[in-house]
Coordinates of C-alpha atoms and ligand atoms in Angstrom, one line a residue:
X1 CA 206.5 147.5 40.7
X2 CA 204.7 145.9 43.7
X3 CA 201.2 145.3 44.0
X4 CA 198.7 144.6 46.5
X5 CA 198.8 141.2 46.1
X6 CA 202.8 141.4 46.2
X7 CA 205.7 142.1 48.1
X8 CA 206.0 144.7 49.9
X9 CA 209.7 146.0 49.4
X10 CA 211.2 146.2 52.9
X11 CA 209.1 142.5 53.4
X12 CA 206.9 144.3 56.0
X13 CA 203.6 145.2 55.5
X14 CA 202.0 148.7 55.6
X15 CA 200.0 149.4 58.8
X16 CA 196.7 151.1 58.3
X17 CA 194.7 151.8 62.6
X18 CA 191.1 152.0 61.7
X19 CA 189.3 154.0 64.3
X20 CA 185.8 153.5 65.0
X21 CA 182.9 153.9 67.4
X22 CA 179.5 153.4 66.1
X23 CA 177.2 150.7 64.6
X24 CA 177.1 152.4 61.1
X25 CA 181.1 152.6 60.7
X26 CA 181.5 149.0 62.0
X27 CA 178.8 148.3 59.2
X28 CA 181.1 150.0 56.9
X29 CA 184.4 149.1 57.4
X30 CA 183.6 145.0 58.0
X31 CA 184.6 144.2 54.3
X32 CA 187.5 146.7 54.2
X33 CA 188.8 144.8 57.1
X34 CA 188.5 141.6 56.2
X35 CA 189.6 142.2 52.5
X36 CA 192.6 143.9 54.3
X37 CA 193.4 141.5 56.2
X38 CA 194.1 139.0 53.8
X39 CA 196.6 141.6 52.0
X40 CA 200.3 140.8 51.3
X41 CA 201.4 144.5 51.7
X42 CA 198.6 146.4 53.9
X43 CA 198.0 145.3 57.8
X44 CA 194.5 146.3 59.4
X45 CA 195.0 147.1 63.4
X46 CA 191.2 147.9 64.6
X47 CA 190.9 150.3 67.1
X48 CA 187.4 150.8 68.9
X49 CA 186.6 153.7 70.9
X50 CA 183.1 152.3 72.3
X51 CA 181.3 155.6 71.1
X52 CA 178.4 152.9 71.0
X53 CA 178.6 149.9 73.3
X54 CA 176.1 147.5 72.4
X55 CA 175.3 148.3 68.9
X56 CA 179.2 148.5 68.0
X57 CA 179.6 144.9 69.7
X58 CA 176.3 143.4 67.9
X59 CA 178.2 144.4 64.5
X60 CA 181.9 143.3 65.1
X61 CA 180.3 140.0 66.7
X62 CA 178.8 139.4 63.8
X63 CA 181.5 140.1 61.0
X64 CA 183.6 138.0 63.2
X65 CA 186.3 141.1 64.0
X66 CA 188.1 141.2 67.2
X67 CA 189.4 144.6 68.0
X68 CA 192.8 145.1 68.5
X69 CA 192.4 147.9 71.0
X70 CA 189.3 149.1 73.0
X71 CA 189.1 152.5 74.5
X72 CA 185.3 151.3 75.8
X73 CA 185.1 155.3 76.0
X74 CA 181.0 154.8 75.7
X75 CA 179.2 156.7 78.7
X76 CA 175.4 157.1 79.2
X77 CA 174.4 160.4 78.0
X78 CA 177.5 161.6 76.7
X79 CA 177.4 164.8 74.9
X80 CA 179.3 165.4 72.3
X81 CA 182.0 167.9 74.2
X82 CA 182.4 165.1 76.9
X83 CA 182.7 162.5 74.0
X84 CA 185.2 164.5 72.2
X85 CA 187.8 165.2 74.9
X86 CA 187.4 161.8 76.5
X87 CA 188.4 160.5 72.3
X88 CA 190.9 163.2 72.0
X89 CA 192.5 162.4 75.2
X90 CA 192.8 158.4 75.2
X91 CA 193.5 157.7 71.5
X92 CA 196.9 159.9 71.4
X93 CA 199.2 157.6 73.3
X94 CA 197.7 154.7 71.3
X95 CA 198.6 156.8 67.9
X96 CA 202.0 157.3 70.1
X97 CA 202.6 153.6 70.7
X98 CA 201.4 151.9 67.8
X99 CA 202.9 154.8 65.0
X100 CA 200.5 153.2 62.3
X101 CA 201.1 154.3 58.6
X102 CA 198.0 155.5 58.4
X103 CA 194.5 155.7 60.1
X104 CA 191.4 155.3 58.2
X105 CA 188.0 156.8 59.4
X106 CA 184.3 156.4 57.5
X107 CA 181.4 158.5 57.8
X108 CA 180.7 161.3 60.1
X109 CA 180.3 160.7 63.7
X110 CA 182.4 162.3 66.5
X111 CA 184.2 159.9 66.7
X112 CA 185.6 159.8 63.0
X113 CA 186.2 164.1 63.4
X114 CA 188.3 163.7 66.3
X115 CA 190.2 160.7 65.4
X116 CA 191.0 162.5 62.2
X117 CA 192.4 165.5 64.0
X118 CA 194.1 163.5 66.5
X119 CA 195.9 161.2 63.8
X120 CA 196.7 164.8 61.9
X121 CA 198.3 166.1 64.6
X122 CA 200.6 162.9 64.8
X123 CA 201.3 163.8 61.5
X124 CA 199.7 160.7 60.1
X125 CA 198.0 160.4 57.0
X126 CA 194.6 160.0 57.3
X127 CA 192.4 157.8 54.9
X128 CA 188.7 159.0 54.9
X129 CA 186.1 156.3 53.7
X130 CA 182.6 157.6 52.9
X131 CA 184.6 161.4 51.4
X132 CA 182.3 164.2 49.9
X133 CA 179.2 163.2 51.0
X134 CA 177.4 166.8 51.4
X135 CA 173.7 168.1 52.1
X136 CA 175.3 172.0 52.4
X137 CA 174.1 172.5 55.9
X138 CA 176.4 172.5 58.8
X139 CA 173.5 172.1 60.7
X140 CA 171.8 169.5 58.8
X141 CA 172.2 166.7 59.9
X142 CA 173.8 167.9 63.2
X143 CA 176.8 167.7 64.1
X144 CA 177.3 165.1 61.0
X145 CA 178.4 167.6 58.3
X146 CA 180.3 169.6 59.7
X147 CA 182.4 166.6 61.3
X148 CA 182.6 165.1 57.7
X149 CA 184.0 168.7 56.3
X150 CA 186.4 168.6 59.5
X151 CA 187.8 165.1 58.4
X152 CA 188.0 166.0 54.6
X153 CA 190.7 169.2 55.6
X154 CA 193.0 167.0 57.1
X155 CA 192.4 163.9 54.3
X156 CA 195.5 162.4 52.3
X157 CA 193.0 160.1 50.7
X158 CA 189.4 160.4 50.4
X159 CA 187.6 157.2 49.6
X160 CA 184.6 158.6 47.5
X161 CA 181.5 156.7 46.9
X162 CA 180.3 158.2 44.2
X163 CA 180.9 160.5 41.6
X164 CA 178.3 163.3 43.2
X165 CA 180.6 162.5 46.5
X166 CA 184.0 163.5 44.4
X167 CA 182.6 166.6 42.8
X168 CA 181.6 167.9 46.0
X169 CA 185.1 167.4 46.9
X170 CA 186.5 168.6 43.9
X171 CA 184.4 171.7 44.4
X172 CA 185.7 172.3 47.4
X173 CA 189.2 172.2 46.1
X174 CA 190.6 168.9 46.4
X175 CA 193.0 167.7 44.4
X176 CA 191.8 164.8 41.7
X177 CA 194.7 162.7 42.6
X178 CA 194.0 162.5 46.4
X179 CA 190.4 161.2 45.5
X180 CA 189.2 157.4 44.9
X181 CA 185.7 156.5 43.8
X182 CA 185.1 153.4 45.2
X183 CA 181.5 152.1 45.8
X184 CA 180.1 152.5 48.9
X185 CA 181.3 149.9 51.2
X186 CA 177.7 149.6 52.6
X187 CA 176.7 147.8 49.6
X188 CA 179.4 145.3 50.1
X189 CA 177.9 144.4 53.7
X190 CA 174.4 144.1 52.0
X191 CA 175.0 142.3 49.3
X192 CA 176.9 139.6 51.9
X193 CA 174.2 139.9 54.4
X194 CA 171.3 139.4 52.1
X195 CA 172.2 136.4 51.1
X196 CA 172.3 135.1 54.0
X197 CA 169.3 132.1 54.9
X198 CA 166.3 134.5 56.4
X199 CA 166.0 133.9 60.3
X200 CA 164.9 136.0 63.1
X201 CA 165.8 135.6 66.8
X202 CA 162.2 137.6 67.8
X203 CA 159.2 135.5 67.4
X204 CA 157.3 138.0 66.6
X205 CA 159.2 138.9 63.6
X206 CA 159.6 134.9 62.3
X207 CA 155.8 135.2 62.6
X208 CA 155.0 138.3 60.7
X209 CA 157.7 137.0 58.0
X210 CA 155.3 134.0 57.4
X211 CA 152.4 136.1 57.5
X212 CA 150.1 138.3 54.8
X213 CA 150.5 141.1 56.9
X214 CA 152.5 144.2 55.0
X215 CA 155.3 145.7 57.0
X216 CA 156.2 149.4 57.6
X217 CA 159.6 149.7 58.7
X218 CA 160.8 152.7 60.7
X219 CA 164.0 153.5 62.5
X220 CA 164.5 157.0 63.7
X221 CA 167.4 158.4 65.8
X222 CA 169.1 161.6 64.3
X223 CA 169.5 164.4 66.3
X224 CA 167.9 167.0 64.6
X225 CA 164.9 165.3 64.9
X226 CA 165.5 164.9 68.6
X227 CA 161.9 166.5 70.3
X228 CA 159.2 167.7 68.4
X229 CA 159.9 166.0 65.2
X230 CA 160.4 162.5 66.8
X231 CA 156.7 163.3 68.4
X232 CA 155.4 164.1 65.4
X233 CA 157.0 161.1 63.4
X234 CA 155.3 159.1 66.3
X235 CA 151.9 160.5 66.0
X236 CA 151.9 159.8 62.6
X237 CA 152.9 156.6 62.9
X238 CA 150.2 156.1 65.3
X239 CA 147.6 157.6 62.7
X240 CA 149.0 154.6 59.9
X241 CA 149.0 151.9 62.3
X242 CA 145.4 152.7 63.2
X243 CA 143.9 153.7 59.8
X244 CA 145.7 150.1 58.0
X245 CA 145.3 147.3 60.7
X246 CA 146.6 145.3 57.4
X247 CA 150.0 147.2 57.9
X248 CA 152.6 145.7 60.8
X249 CA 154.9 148.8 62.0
X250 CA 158.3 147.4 63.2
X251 CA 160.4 149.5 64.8
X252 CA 163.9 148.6 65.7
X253 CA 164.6 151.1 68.2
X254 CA 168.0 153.0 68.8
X255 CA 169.3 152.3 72.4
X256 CA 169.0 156.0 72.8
X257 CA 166.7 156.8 75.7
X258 CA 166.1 160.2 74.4
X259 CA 164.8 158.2 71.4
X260 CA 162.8 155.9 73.3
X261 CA 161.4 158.3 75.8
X262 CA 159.5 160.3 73.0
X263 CA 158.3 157.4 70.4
X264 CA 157.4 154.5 72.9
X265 CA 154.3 156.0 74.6
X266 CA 152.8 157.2 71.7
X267 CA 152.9 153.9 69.4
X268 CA 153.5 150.9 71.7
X269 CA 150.1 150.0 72.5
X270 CA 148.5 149.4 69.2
X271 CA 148.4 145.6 68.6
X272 CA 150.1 146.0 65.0
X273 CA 152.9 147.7 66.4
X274 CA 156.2 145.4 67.0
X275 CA 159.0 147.0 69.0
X276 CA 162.3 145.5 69.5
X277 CA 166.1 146.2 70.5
X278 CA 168.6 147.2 67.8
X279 CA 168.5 143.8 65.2
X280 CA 171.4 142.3 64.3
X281 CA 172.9 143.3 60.7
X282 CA 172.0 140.4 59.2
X283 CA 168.0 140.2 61.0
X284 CA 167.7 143.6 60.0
X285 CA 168.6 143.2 56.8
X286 CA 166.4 140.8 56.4
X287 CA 163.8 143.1 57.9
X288 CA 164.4 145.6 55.3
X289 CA 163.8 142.7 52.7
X290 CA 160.7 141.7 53.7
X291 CA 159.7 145.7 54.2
X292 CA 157.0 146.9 51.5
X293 CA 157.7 150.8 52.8
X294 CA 160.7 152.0 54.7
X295 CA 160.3 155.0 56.7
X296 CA 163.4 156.6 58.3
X297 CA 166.2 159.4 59.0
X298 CA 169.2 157.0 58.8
X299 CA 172.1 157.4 56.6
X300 CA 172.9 154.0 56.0
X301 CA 169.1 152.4 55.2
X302 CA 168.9 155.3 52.5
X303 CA 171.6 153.6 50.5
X304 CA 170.5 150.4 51.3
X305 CA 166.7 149.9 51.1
X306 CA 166.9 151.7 47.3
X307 CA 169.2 148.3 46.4
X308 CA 166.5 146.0 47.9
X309 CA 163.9 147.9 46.1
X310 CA 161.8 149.5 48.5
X311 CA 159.9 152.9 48.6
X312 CA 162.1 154.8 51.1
X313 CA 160.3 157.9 52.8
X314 CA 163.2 159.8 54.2
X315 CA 162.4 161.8 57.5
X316 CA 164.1 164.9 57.0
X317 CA 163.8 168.1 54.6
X318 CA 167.6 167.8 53.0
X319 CA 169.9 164.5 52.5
X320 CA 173.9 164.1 51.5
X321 CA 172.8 161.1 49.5
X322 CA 170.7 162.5 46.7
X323 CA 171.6 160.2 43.9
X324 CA 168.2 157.5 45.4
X325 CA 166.5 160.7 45.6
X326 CA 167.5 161.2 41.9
X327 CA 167.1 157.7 40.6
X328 CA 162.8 158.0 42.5
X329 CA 163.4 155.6 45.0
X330 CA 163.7 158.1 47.6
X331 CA 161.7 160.8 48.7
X332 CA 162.2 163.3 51.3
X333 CA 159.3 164.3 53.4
X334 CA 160.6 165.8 56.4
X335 CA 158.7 165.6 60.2
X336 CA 155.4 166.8 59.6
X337 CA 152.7 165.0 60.8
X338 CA 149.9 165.4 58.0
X339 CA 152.6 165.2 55.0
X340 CA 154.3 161.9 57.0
X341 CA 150.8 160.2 57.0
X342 CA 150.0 161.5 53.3
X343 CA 153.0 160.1 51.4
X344 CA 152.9 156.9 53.6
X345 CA 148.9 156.8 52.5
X346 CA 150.0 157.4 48.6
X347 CA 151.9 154.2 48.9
X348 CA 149.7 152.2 50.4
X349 CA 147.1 153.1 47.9
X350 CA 148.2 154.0 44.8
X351 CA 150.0 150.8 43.8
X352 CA 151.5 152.5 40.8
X353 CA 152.9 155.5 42.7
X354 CA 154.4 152.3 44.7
X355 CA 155.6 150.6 41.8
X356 CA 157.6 153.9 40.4
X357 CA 159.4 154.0 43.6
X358 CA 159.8 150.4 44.1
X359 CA 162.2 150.0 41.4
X360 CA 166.0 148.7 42.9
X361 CA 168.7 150.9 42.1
X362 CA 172.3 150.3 43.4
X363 CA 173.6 153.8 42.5
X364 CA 176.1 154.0 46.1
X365 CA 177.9 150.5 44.8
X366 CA 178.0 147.2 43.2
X367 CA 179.8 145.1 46.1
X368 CA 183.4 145.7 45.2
X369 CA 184.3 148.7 47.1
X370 CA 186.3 147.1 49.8
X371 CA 188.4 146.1 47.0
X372 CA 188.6 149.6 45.1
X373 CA 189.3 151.0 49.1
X374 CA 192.2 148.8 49.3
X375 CA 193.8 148.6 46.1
X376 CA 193.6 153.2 46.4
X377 CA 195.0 152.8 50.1
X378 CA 198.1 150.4 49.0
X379 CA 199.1 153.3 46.0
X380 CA 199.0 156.1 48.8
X381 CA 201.7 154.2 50.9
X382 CA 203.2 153.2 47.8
X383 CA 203.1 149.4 47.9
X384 CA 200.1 149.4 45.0
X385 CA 198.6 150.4 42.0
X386 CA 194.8 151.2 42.1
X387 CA 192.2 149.5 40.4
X388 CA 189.6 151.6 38.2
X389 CA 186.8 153.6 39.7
X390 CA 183.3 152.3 40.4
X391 CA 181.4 153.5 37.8
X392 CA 184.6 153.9 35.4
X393 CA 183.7 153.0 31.9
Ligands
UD1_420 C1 175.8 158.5 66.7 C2 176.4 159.5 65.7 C3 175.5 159.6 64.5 C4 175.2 158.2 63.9 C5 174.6 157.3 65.0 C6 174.4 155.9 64.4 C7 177.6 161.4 66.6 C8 177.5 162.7 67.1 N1 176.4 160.8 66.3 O1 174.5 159.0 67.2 O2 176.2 160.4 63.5 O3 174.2 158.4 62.9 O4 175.6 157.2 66.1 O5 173.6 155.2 65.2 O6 178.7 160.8 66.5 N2 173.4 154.1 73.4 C9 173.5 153.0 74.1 N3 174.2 151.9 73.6 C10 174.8 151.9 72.4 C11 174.7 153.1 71.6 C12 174.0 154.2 72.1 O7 173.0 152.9 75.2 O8 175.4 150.9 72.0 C13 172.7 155.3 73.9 C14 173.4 156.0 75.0 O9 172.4 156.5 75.9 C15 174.0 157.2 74.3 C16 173.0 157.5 73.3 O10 172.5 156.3 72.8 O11 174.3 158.3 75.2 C17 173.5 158.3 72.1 O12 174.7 157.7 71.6 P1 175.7 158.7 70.7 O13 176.8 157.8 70.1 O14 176.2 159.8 71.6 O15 174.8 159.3 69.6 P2 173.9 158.6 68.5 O16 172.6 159.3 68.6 O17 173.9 157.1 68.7
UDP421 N1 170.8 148.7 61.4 C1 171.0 147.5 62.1 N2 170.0 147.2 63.1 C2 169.0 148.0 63.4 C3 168.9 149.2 62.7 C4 169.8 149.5 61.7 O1 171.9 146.7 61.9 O2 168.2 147.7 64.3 C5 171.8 149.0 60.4 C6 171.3 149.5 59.1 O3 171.1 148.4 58.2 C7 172.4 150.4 58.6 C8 173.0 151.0 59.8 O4 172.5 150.2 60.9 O5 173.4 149.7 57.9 C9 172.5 152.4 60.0 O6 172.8 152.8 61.3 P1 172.1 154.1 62.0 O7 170.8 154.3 61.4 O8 172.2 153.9 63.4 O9 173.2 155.2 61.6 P2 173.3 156.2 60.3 O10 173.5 155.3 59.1 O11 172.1 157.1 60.3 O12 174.6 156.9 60.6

């Protein structure tokens, strides 16, 4: 019987299109590739769609992945109708032309829904990395959940990260065989990244990291909190920055200008408040390491401030990633002003309330997920076996 590391029987390999568009997914997918590509049986072909421009580039430069095809789709201000057709419309010849195996998506975005549909439609198997993640709200986070549900109907494999992530799916009625529990592939990026000699291109940041100053790290950009709530995260941010001059806030902001437009005025003038463009992966990881409090409404730094041990005060009321929440590294506290400066206050003052949350936890992986991904993704084109579960006994 072959294997992934063996022949293939017809002596060609299997070709799996991964479609992606934003910085997160290239985050996600890097080691998937890369362990892909050295595969005897499985063949990545990477196909961009320039959702993001800049912040997809900063992540491919730095994983050292070329796309194969670039539908450099991105436009200022797209919405997500605009986004959708302009997807929709340019990746079917490609799915035409190139007739992959399969395509694999990760995650949530727009452009993972409608790449999922699209390859459906072509009757191609879709592979869905990141599957089950759920807060149970269509609307929260917006339009995030609901795209995920969209990519799980037309799923032939779903890529789980952790066991919560597969019974959601199973309670949804998805068949156990169609589901992997891999590890999130997130922790596999991190794990590589962190490793990596500490250096920072901003002198402001090389600076504070040799300083005694304590750094409050915020990124904010979901939609949801679009308005309002991204005032009100400012304002209190504002209130921190001028009640702990012993506190640094660094915020690496989103390219968005709806972002920018709302948190800029109200914190850039204070002199311990650094802002700079989107970091690099590997800076910001770093950033996050040298971090004594992470504040933020991003998916991906919940799952990866809790393995770097860091008191994570998630801006939002509800959260598809519960297990940090679970294991106390994480705590939800939504986009009020007063209860934003309150819990941020607790930590900086009550060292053992800090110390209970500061405790590293890896439950979304152990760095072997890209592996798990690949070894599940050869068995559904049936040129592999796969490789026990993360978290298997
Ligand atoms: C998107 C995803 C969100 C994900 C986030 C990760 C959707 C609907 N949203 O949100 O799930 O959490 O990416 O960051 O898929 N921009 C640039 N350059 C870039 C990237 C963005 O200038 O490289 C600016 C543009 O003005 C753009 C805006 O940001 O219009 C929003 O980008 P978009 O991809 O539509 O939404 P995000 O808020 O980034
Ligand atoms: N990130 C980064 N540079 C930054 C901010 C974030 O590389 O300046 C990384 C972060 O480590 C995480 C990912 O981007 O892996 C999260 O992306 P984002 O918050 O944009 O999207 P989400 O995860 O919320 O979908």
């Amino acid at each position: 019987m072959p294997d992934t590391n063996g022949e293939n029987g017809n002596g060609k390999k299997k070709r799996v299109m991964f479609i992606y568009g934003t910085r997160p997914e290239a985050i996600k997918m890097a080691s998937l590739i890369k362990r892909m590509q050295e595969s005897d049986v499985l063949e990545p072909i990477i196909l961009v769609t320039g959702q993001h421009r800049e912040m997809l580039d900063q992540v491919n430069e730095l994983f050292k992945i070329t796309p194969d095809i670039d539908l450099n789709l991105f436009k200022p201000g797209q919405t997500l109708n605009t986004l959708s057709s302009r997807i929709l419309a340019q990746l079917d010849p490609v799915l035409d032309e190139h007739k992959p195996d399969a395509v694999l998506v990760q995650g949530d975005t727009t452009t993972v829904a409608i790449a999922a549909i699209a390859s459906f439609y072509r009757e191609i198997p879709v592979i869905h990395l990141e599957a089950g993640l759920r807060s149970g709200n269509i609307y929260s986070p917006f339009p995030e959940e609901a795209n995920r549900k969209i990519a799980g109907q037309v799923t032939a494999l779903h890529l789980a990260p952790t066991q919560m992530s597969k019974d959601n799916l199973l309670r949804e009625g998805i068949h156990e065989s169609i589901i992997a529990i891999t590890g999130n592939t997130v922790i596999d990026a991190l794990l590589h990244t962190v490793a990596l000699p500490q250096k920072f291109t901003d002198p402001r940041l090389t600076e504070l990291a040799s300083s005694d100053a304590k750094v409050l790290l915020l990124t904010t950009h979901r939609r949801e909190n679009w308005g309002k709530p991204m005032e009100r995260i400012a304002r209190a941010v504002a209130r921190i920055a001028e009640s702990h001059p012993e506190y640094t806030v660094v915020f690496p902001a989103h390219m968005n200008p709806v972002v920018r437009d709302v948190i800029f005025p109200l914190i850039k003038d204070y002199p311990n408040v650094i802002i700079t463009e989107p970091l690099n992966y590997e800076e910001f990881t770093h950033l996050q390491g040298i971090a004594d409090i992470v504040l933020t409404d991003s998916g991906g730094v919940q799952e990866e401030a809790p393995s770097l041990g860091k008191p994570v005060l998630v801006l939002r009321l509800n959260t598809e990633r519960p297990e940090a929440v679970e294991a106390g590294t994480v705590k939800l506290v939504g986009t009020d002003e007063d209860v934003i400066v309150e819990e941020v206050t607790k930590l900086i003052e009550d060292r053992t309330h800090y110390a209970e949350m500061a405790m590293a936890t890896n439950p979304y992986g152990d760095g072997h997920a890209a592996e798990r991904a690949v070894a599940a993704i050869a068995a559904l084109l049936g040129v592999g076996t796969r490789i026990p579960d993360f978290g298997a006994a």
